[in-house]
């Protein structure tokens, strides 16, 4: 226990790392690499980057609308200050898409995302400023959470719970911090990085098999070093690939290494893509893995991406907004909701069939169908005879 931790304990404070598990989380693993696997090194794996971008870009680009309840119906609360923060501009420097994309990526890579809440004199949220999770430490004091944030000038700011929007991935055992997929399944990402580095190293050496030079007699240490350096300068590296080696004096070259095919490196790389996609619950076709994709199942997997992958993240945003950005009284009237209809619409034939059946059954009006298709309003279309539509 550090001096700082003991001091905080004496004051009734409990200090928690900005990332679930902290540095000690990684120290318990005997891994393949000497360097840590973190959000930066993990994004070097294309499958990880693609999964994070697929979820964060889609989540941020979906319209996030603040609605006002009106009896059994609802209407857009476009006059509410929070509407513009969620839909247009998060703060004077960042659009809503940019801020939400960054926060969602932090949730996936670090398990937690934080944004400082700026309220007006009326108590309504006017701005959201994303904070780097690496600069945030979560504290618990007298049963309540607080957030210590260190800005770019190394000035420490103490923020109370109502001043921070905190988004979490799956909640950890402490009930405070979320656990990212990378932290939960570090070995999957670690293996993918090791495979990538193996391929890079192989191609740097000209994609040639390693081996040994066999001499008929004993070599002196200085001779051995000179031959090693000479051989490496002439035949190692991608620039020397394909050059013909010249052996003399009874020297023989014997290969002792496996090729990428012998070690099933290519198959392992493909399996790592599937493993990473499974880790983030993203259908492989969404991140460009079409090995098992067809036209029909790709369309279905795109829908599963919305219903099975995005749903948890979208609900997390909506509930966090209700909890942190709306007062108890406002929650009775206002609520935020993502508009996902555009992702689930399907092709034009299926949409036309859907609208036709809805209009024929009487639960949809022609004007509503046109509005869903972003078509201009036609006056009196709802009163026209079915044959005239």
mmCIF file of N, CA and C in Angstrom, residues 139-227:
data_model
loop_
_atom_site.group_PDB
_atom_site.id
_atom_site.type_symbol
_atom_site.label_atom_id
_atom_site.label_comp_id
_atom_site.label_asym_id
_atom_site.label_seq_id
_atom_site.Cartn_x
_atom_site.Cartn_y
_atom_site.Cartn_z
ATOM 1 N N UNK A 139 -12.823 8.556 -6.860
ATOM 2 C CA UNK A 139 -12.743 8.473 -5.407
ATOM 3 C C UNK A 139 -14.123 8.188 -4.838
ATOM 4 N N UNK A 140 -14.142 7.535 -3.691
ATOM 5 C CA UNK A 140 -15.398 7.363 -2.957
ATOM 6 C C UNK A 140 -15.238 8.003 -1.585
ATOM 7 N N UNK A 141 -16.065 8.987 -1.308
ATOM 8 C CA UNK A 141 -16.003 9.712 -0.034
ATOM 9 C C UNK A 141 -17.393 9.742 0.592
ATOM 10 N N UNK A 142 -17.493 9.199 1.798
ATOM 11 C CA UNK A 142 -18.766 9.183 2.530
ATOM 12 C C UNK A 142 -19.884 8.567 1.695
ATOM 13 N N UNK A 143 -19.527 7.499 0.982
ATOM 14 C CA UNK A 143 -20.529 6.789 0.201
ATOM 15 C C UNK A 143 -20.878 7.420 -1.128
ATOM 16 N N UNK A 144 -20.216 8.528 -1.476
ATOM 17 C CA UNK A 144 -20.499 9.197 -2.741
ATOM 18 C C UNK A 144 -19.247 9.227 -3.607
ATOM 19 N N UNK A 145 -19.454 9.249 -4.923
ATOM 20 C CA UNK A 145 -18.334 9.254 -5.846
ATOM 21 C C UNK A 145 -17.866 10.675 -6.132
ATOM 22 N N UNK A 146 -16.573 10.806 -6.359
ATOM 23 C CA UNK A 146 -15.978 12.061 -6.797
ATOM 24 C C UNK A 146 -14.907 11.718 -7.831
ATOM 25 N N UNK A 147 -14.571 12.693 -8.657
ATOM 26 C CA UNK A 147 -13.642 12.465 -9.762
ATOM 27 C C UNK A 147 -12.542 13.515 -9.718
ATOM 28 N N UNK A 148 -11.293 13.047 -9.597
ATOM 29 C CA UNK A 148 -10.145 13.940 -9.656
ATOM 30 C C UNK A 148 -9.618 13.952 -11.090
ATOM 31 N N UNK A 149 -9.580 15.139 -11.683
ATOM 32 C CA UNK A 149 -9.126 15.280 -13.066
ATOM 33 C C UNK A 149 -7.932 16.215 -13.113
ATOM 34 N N UNK A 150 -6.851 15.773 -13.761
ATOM 35 C CA UNK A 150 -5.657 16.588 -13.942
ATOM 36 C C UNK A 150 -5.636 17.128 -15.365
ATOM 37 N N UNK A 151 -5.674 18.449 -15.521
ATOM 38 C CA UNK A 151 -5.730 19.034 -16.858
ATOM 39 C C UNK A 151 -4.345 19.086 -17.497
ATOM 40 N N UNK A 152 -4.276 19.678 -18.689
ATOM 41 C CA UNK A 152 -3.017 19.734 -19.424
ATOM 42 C C UNK A 152 -1.939 20.545 -18.741
ATOM 43 N N UNK A 153 -2.311 21.403 -17.807
ATOM 44 C CA UNK A 153 -1.339 22.202 -17.058
ATOM 45 C C UNK A 153 -0.993 21.577 -15.716
ATOM 46 N N UNK A 154 -1.378 20.277 -15.548
ATOM 47 C CA UNK A 154 -1.126 19.536 -14.313
ATOM 48 C C UNK A 154 -1.804 20.153 -13.101
ATOM 49 N N UNK A 155 -2.940 20.796 -13.343
ATOM 50 C CA UNK A 155 -3.756 21.346 -12.258
ATOM 51 C C UNK A 155 -4.850 20.333 -11.928
ATOM 52 N N UNK A 156 -4.968 19.980 -10.662
ATOM 53 C CA UNK A 156 -5.938 18.976 -10.227
ATOM 54 C C UNK A 156 -7.287 19.626 -9.954
ATOM 55 N N UNK A 157 -8.343 19.026 -10.498
ATOM 56 C CA UNK A 157 -9.712 19.509 -10.300
ATOM 57 C C UNK A 157 -10.526 18.394 -9.645
ATOM 58 N N UNK A 158 -11.233 18.720 -8.594
ATOM 59 C CA UNK A 158 -12.126 17.768 -7.939
ATOM 60 C C UNK A 158 -13.551 18.007 -8.445
ATOM 61 N N UNK A 159 -14.105 17.007 -9.135
ATOM 62 C CA UNK A 159 -15.452 17.084 -9.679
ATOM 63 C C UNK A 159 -16.357 16.139 -8.912
ATOM 64 N N UNK A 160 -17.539 16.615 -8.560
ATOM 65 C CA UNK A 160 -18.512 15.776 -7.873
ATOM 66 C C UNK A 160 -19.287 14.937 -8.884
ATOM 67 N N UNK A 161 -20.026 13.960 -8.368
ATOM 68 C CA UNK A 161 -20.685 12.989 -9.254
ATOM 69 C C UNK A 161 -21.653 13.660 -10.218
ATOM 70 N N UNK A 162 -22.359 14.703 -9.765
ATOM 71 C CA UNK A 162 -23.338 15.349 -10.641
ATOM 72 C C UNK A 162 -22.684 16.237 -11.700
ATOM 73 N N UNK A 163 -21.353 16.367 -11.626
ATOM 74 C CA UNK A 163 -20.633 17.189 -12.597
ATOM 75 C C UNK A 163 -19.958 16.357 -13.683
ATOM 76 N N UNK A 164 -20.141 15.053 -13.649
ATOM 77 C CA UNK A 164 -19.459 14.163 -14.590
ATOM 78 C C UNK A 164 -20.459 13.174 -15.186
ATOM 79 N N UNK A 165 -20.399 13.045 -16.506
ATOM 80 C CA UNK A 165 -21.119 11.982 -17.199
ATOM 81 C C UNK A 165 -20.169 10.792 -17.285
ATOM 82 N N UNK A 166 -20.493 9.702 -16.609
ATOM 83 C CA UNK A 166 -19.627 8.523 -16.535
ATOM 84 C C UNK A 166 -20.295 7.361 -17.265
ATOM 85 N N UNK A 167 -19.678 6.934 -18.350
ATOM 86 C CA UNK A 167 -20.155 5.782 -19.122
ATOM 87 C C UNK A 167 -19.249 4.598 -18.843
ATOM 88 N N UNK A 168 -19.840 3.437 -18.612
ATOM 89 C CA UNK A 168 -19.061 2.250 -18.267
ATOM 90 C C UNK A 168 -19.348 1.107 -19.241
ATOM 91 N N UNK A 169 -18.314 0.294 -19.467
ATOM 92 C CA UNK A 169 -18.552 -1.002 -20.086
ATOM 93 C C UNK A 169 -19.031 -1.927 -18.970
ATOM 94 N N UNK A 170 -18.986 -3.214 -19.164
ATOM 95 C CA UNK A 170 -19.481 -4.130 -18.134
ATOM 96 C C UNK A 170 -18.897 -3.770 -16.777
ATOM 97 N N UNK A 171 -19.759 -3.625 -15.790
ATOM 98 C CA UNK A 171 -19.349 -3.162 -14.467
ATOM 99 C C UNK A 171 -18.437 -4.184 -13.799
ATOM 100 N N UNK A 172 -17.361 -3.684 -13.178
ATOM 101 C CA UNK A 172 -16.428 -4.552 -12.465
ATOM 102 C C UNK A 172 -16.932 -4.907 -11.083
ATOM 103 N N UNK A 173 -16.135 -5.712 -10.372
ATOM 104 C CA UNK A 173 -16.546 -6.188 -9.053
ATOM 105 C C UNK A 173 -16.655 -5.061 -8.037
ATOM 106 N N UNK A 174 -15.929 -3.955 -8.273
ATOM 107 C CA UNK A 174 -15.995 -2.858 -7.300
ATOM 108 C C UNK A 174 -17.274 -2.046 -7.420
ATOM 109 N N UNK A 175 -18.057 -2.285 -8.467
ATOM 110 C CA UNK A 175 -19.315 -1.563 -8.640
ATOM 111 C C UNK A 175 -19.163 -0.126 -9.051
ATOM 112 N N UNK A 176 -17.941 0.283 -9.418
ATOM 113 C CA UNK A 176 -17.679 1.674 -9.778
ATOM 114 C C UNK A 176 -17.158 1.790 -11.194
ATOM 115 N N UNK A 177 -16.134 1.017 -11.531
ATOM 116 C CA UNK A 177 -15.468 1.118 -12.826
ATOM 117 C C UNK A 177 -15.882 -0.018 -13.752
ATOM 118 N N UNK A 178 -15.864 0.286 -15.048
ATOM 119 C CA UNK A 178 -16.160 -0.726 -16.047
ATOM 120 C C UNK A 178 -14.901 -1.461 -16.473
ATOM 121 N N UNK A 179 -15.080 -2.645 -17.039
ATOM 122 C CA UNK A 179 -13.977 -3.468 -17.526
ATOM 123 C C UNK A 179 -14.081 -3.549 -19.043
ATOM 124 N N UNK A 180 -13.041 -3.138 -19.739
ATOM 125 C CA UNK A 180 -13.060 -3.149 -21.200
ATOM 126 C C UNK A 180 -12.865 -4.567 -21.723
ATOM 127 N N UNK A 181 -13.288 -4.849 -22.963
ATOM 128 C CA UNK A 181 -13.032 -6.167 -23.554
ATOM 129 C C UNK A 181 -11.550 -6.496 -23.619
ATOM 130 N N UNK A 182 -10.707 -5.489 -23.841
ATOM 131 C CA UNK A 182 -9.261 -5.727 -23.924
ATOM 132 C C UNK A 182 -8.718 -6.179 -22.577
ATOM 133 N N UNK A 183 -9.213 -5.593 -21.490
ATOM 134 C CA UNK A 183 -8.772 -5.999 -20.164
ATOM 135 C C UNK A 183 -9.305 -7.372 -19.795
ATOM 136 N N UNK A 184 -10.522 -7.672 -20.217
ATOM 137 C CA UNK A 184 -11.139 -8.953 -19.867
ATOM 138 C C UNK A 184 -10.517 -10.112 -20.622
ATOM 139 N N UNK A 185 -10.048 -9.868 -21.845
ATOM 140 C CA UNK A 185 -9.493 -10.948 -22.674
ATOM 141 C C UNK A 185 -8.174 -10.489 -23.283
ATOM 142 N N UNK A 186 -7.235 -10.158 -22.432
ATOM 143 C CA UNK A 186 -5.954 -9.617 -22.876
ATOM 144 C C UNK A 186 -5.208 -10.588 -23.769
ATOM 145 N N UNK A 187 -5.301 -11.888 -23.472
ATOM 146 C CA UNK A 187 -4.559 -12.878 -24.229
ATOM 147 C C UNK A 187 -4.918 -12.915 -25.697
ATOM 148 N N UNK A 188 -6.189 -12.646 -26.022
ATOM 149 C CA UNK A 188 -6.631 -12.653 -27.415
ATOM 150 C C UNK A 188 -5.914 -11.565 -28.205
ATOM 151 N N UNK A 189 -5.877 -10.367 -27.644
ATOM 152 C CA UNK A 189 -5.211 -9.252 -28.320
ATOM 153 C C UNK A 189 -3.699 -9.459 -28.322
ATOM 154 N N UNK A 190 -3.170 -9.993 -27.233
ATOM 155 C CA UNK A 190 -1.734 -10.219 -27.135
ATOM 156 C C UNK A 190 -1.258 -11.189 -28.214
ATOM 157 N N UNK A 191 -2.019 -12.247 -28.435
ATOM 158 C CA UNK A 191 -1.655 -13.219 -29.468
ATOM 159 C C UNK A 191 -1.723 -12.592 -30.852
ATOM 160 N N UNK A 192 -2.740 -11.778 -31.099
ATOM 161 C CA UNK A 192 -2.861 -11.113 -32.399
ATOM 162 C C UNK A 192 -1.681 -10.185 -32.655
ATOM 163 N N UNK A 193 -1.225 -9.479 -31.619
ATOM 164 C CA UNK A 193 -0.068 -8.595 -31.767
ATOM 165 C C UNK A 193 1.191 -9.416 -32.047
ATOM 166 N N UNK A 194 1.349 -10.530 -31.323
ATOM 167 C CA UNK A 194 2.519 -11.377 -31.517
ATOM 168 C C UNK A 194 2.557 -11.945 -32.933
ATOM 169 N N UNK A 195 1.418 -12.344 -33.453
ATOM 170 C CA UNK A 195 1.357 -12.868 -34.825
ATOM 171 C C UNK A 195 1.720 -11.786 -35.836
ATOM 172 N N UNK A 196 1.228 -10.577 -35.599
ATOM 173 C CA UNK A 196 1.554 -9.475 -36.497
ATOM 174 C C UNK A 196 3.044 -9.176 -36.478
ATOM 175 N N UNK A 197 3.640 -9.143 -35.288
ATOM 176 C CA UNK A 197 5.065 -8.868 -35.178
ATOM 177 C C UNK A 197 5.897 -9.980 -35.816
ATOM 178 N N UNK A 198 5.425 -11.218 -35.704
ATOM 179 C CA UNK A 198 6.128 -12.334 -36.335
ATOM 180 C C UNK A 198 6.157 -12.155 -37.849
ATOM 181 N N UNK A 199 5.023 -11.749 -38.422
ATOM 182 C CA UNK A 199 4.975 -11.526 -39.862
ATOM 183 C C UNK A 199 5.865 -10.377 -40.297
ATOM 184 N N UNK A 200 5.853 -9.283 -39.521
ATOM 185 C CA UNK A 200 6.702 -8.135 -39.847
ATOM 186 C C UNK A 200 8.172 -8.533 -39.801
ATOM 187 N N UNK A 201 8.551 -9.268 -38.754
ATOM 188 C CA UNK A 201 9.945 -9.695 -38.620
ATOM 189 C C UNK A 201 10.362 -10.597 -39.769
ATOM 190 N N UNK A 202 9.461 -11.488 -40.184
ATOM 191 C CA UNK A 202 9.785 -12.404 -41.274
ATOM 192 C C UNK A 202 10.020 -11.647 -42.573
ATOM 193 N N UNK A 203 9.150 -10.706 -42.877
ATOM 194 C CA UNK A 203 9.284 -9.978 -44.135
ATOM 195 C C UNK A 203 10.439 -8.978 -44.098
ATOM 196 N N UNK A 204 10.789 -8.492 -42.909
ATOM 197 C CA UNK A 204 11.972 -7.650 -42.812
ATOM 198 C C UNK A 204 13.233 -8.418 -43.187
ATOM 199 N N UNK A 205 13.210 -9.712 -42.941
ATOM 200 C CA UNK A 205 14.340 -10.558 -43.294
ATOM 201 C C UNK A 205 14.184 -11.165 -44.677
ATOM 202 N N UNK A 206 13.360 -10.534 -45.495
ATOM 203 C CA UNK A 206 13.212 -10.959 -46.873
ATOM 204 C C UNK A 206 12.281 -12.124 -47.060
ATOM 205 N N UNK A 207 11.492 -12.475 -46.050
ATOM 206 C CA UNK A 207 10.579 -13.604 -46.113
ATOM 207 C C UNK A 207 11.323 -14.881 -46.458
ATOM 208 N N UNK A 208 12.585 -14.980 -46.036
ATOM 209 C CA UNK A 208 13.417 -16.139 -46.317
ATOM 210 C C UNK A 208 13.501 -17.020 -45.072
ATOM 211 N N UNK A 209 13.750 -18.297 -45.317
ATOM 212 C CA UNK A 209 13.910 -19.225 -44.218
ATOM 213 C C UNK A 209 15.232 -18.971 -43.499
ATOM 214 N N UNK A 210 15.205 -19.026 -42.188
ATOM 215 C CA UNK A 210 16.432 -18.946 -41.427
ATOM 216 C C UNK A 210 17.115 -20.304 -41.430
ATOM 217 N N UNK A 211 18.390 -20.297 -41.191
ATOM 218 C CA UNK A 211 19.103 -21.558 -41.193
ATOM 219 C C UNK A 211 20.483 -21.413 -40.600
ATOM 220 N N UNK A 212 21.357 -22.394 -40.867
ATOM 221 C CA UNK A 212 22.709 -22.379 -40.334
ATOM 222 C C UNK A 212 23.703 -22.575 -41.465
ATOM 223 N N UNK A 213 24.871 -21.981 -41.293
ATOM 224 C CA UNK A 213 25.988 -22.202 -42.214
ATOM 225 C C UNK A 213 26.898 -23.247 -41.588
ATOM 226 N N UNK A 214 27.160 -24.304 -42.319
ATOM 227 C CA UNK A 214 27.976 -25.412 -41.811
ATOM 228 C C UNK A 214 29.380 -25.332 -42.425
ATOM 229 N N UNK A 215 30.367 -25.222 -41.545
ATOM 230 C CA UNK A 215 31.762 -25.140 -41.975
ATOM 231 C C UNK A 215 32.463 -26.470 -41.660
ATOM 232 N N UNK A 216 33.418 -26.860 -42.502
ATOM 233 C CA UNK A 216 34.098 -28.146 -42.272
ATOM 234 C C UNK A 216 35.014 -28.144 -41.062
ATOM 235 N N UNK A 217 35.431 -26.977 -40.592
ATOM 236 C CA UNK A 217 36.345 -26.926 -39.455
ATOM 237 C C UNK A 217 35.892 -25.942 -38.405
ATOM 238 N N UNK A 218 36.709 -25.755 -37.378
ATOM 239 C CA UNK A 218 36.405 -24.830 -36.293
ATOM 240 C C UNK A 218 36.718 -23.391 -36.719
ATOM 241 N N UNK A 219 35.932 -22.453 -36.224
ATOM 242 C CA UNK A 219 36.133 -21.035 -36.511
ATOM 243 C C UNK A 219 36.544 -20.318 -35.237
ATOM 244 N N UNK A 220 37.387 -19.326 -35.419
ATOM 245 C CA UNK A 220 37.751 -18.469 -34.313
ATOM 246 C C UNK A 220 36.625 -17.467 -34.051
ATOM 247 N N UNK A 221 36.527 -16.919 -32.853
ATOM 248 C CA UNK A 221 35.444 -15.976 -32.536
ATOM 249 C C UNK A 221 35.377 -14.792 -33.492
ATOM 250 N N UNK A 222 36.526 -14.231 -33.864
ATOM 251 C CA UNK A 222 36.489 -13.089 -34.760
ATOM 252 C C UNK A 222 36.054 -13.485 -36.162
ATOM 253 N N UNK A 223 36.385 -14.708 -36.590
ATOM 254 C CA UNK A 223 35.923 -15.194 -37.890
ATOM 255 C C UNK A 223 34.410 -15.403 -37.882
ATOM 256 N N UNK A 224 33.909 -15.977 -36.797
ATOM 257 C CA UNK A 224 32.471 -16.233 -36.687
ATOM 258 C C UNK A 224 31.679 -14.925 -36.752
ATOM 259 N N UNK A 225 32.166 -13.886 -36.051
ATOM 260 C CA UNK A 225 31.473 -12.602 -36.057
ATOM 261 C C UNK A 225 31.532 -11.943 -37.423
ATOM 262 N N UNK A 226 32.700 -12.031 -38.096
ATOM 263 C CA UNK A 226 32.836 -11.425 -39.420
ATOM 264 C C UNK A 226 31.932 -12.094 -40.441
ATOM 265 N N UNK A 227 31.838 -13.433 -40.390
ATOM 266 C CA UNK A 227 30.968 -14.157 -41.332
ATOM 267 C C UNK A 227 29.504 -13.822 -41.066
#
